[in-house]
Amino acid sequence: MVGSSRPIGTIGVLILGKKNRKIAEVKPLLDTLLENGFYLSERLYREALLLAEETL
C-alpha cells in the first residue's frame, strides 16, 4: 500500500471539509442526508457536530 490513507466515510469527509474551510457548516448537510434516507445514529450525529465544533 502506498501512503497511509484510510477510509473515513461520508461524515469524515464533511468534517474534513469544514476543517479545511471548504464548507461552512456540517449540520445542514447532515440534516439533508437524514431527510433523504441516510442512516445516522443520534450518537454519531452528536459526535460529528462536536468534532465539527458545532451545536445542536
Coordinates of C-alpha atoms in Angstrom, one line a residue:
M1 CA 0.0 0.0 0.0
V2 CA 1.3 3.5 -0.9
G3 CA 1.0 6.1 1.8
S4 CA -1.1 5.8 4.9
S5 CA -4.5 6.6 3.7
R6 CA -7.6 5.0 5.3
P7 CA -11.3 5.2 4.6
I8 CA -13.1 8.0 6.6
G9 CA -16.7 7.8 5.3
T10 CA -19.2 10.4 4.5
I11 CA -19.3 12.0 7.9
G12 CA -15.5 12.2 7.9
V13 CA -15.4 13.9 4.6
L14 CA -17.9 16.5 5.8
I15 CA -15.8 17.2 9.0
L16 CA -12.6 17.3 6.9
G17 CA -14.3 19.7 4.5
K18 CA -15.2 22.0 7.4
K19 CA -11.7 21.9 8.9
N20 CA -10.2 22.8 5.5
R21 CA -12.7 25.6 5.1
K22 CA -14.4 24.1 2.0
I23 CA -17.8 24.1 3.7
A24 CA -19.1 26.5 6.3
E25 CA -21.3 24.1 8.3
V26 CA -21.7 20.3 8.7
K27 CA -25.1 20.3 10.5
P28 CA -27.3 21.4 7.5
L29 CA -25.6 18.8 5.3
L30 CA -26.1 16.1 7.9
D31 CA -29.8 17.1 8.2
T32 CA -30.2 16.9 4.4
L33 CA -28.6 13.4 4.4
L34 CA -31.0 12.3 7.1
E35 CA -34.0 13.7 5.3
N36 CA -33.0 11.7 2.2
G37 CA -32.8 8.3 3.9
F38 CA -29.2 8.3 5.1
Y39 CA -29.0 6.3 8.4
L40 CA -27.1 8.0 11.1
S41 CA -27.4 7.2 14.8
E42 CA -28.1 10.0 17.3
R43 CA -24.8 9.3 18.9
L44 CA -22.8 9.7 15.7
Y45 CA -24.8 12.8 14.7
R46 CA -23.8 14.4 18.1
E47 CA -20.2 13.3 17.8
A48 CA -19.9 14.7 14.2
L49 CA -21.2 18.1 15.4
L50 CA -18.8 18.0 18.3
L51 CA -15.9 17.3 16.0
A52 CA -17.0 20.0 13.7
E53 CA -17.3 22.4 16.6
E54 CA -21.0 23.0 16.0
T55 CA -24.0 22.8 18.3
L56 CA -27.3 21.0 18.1

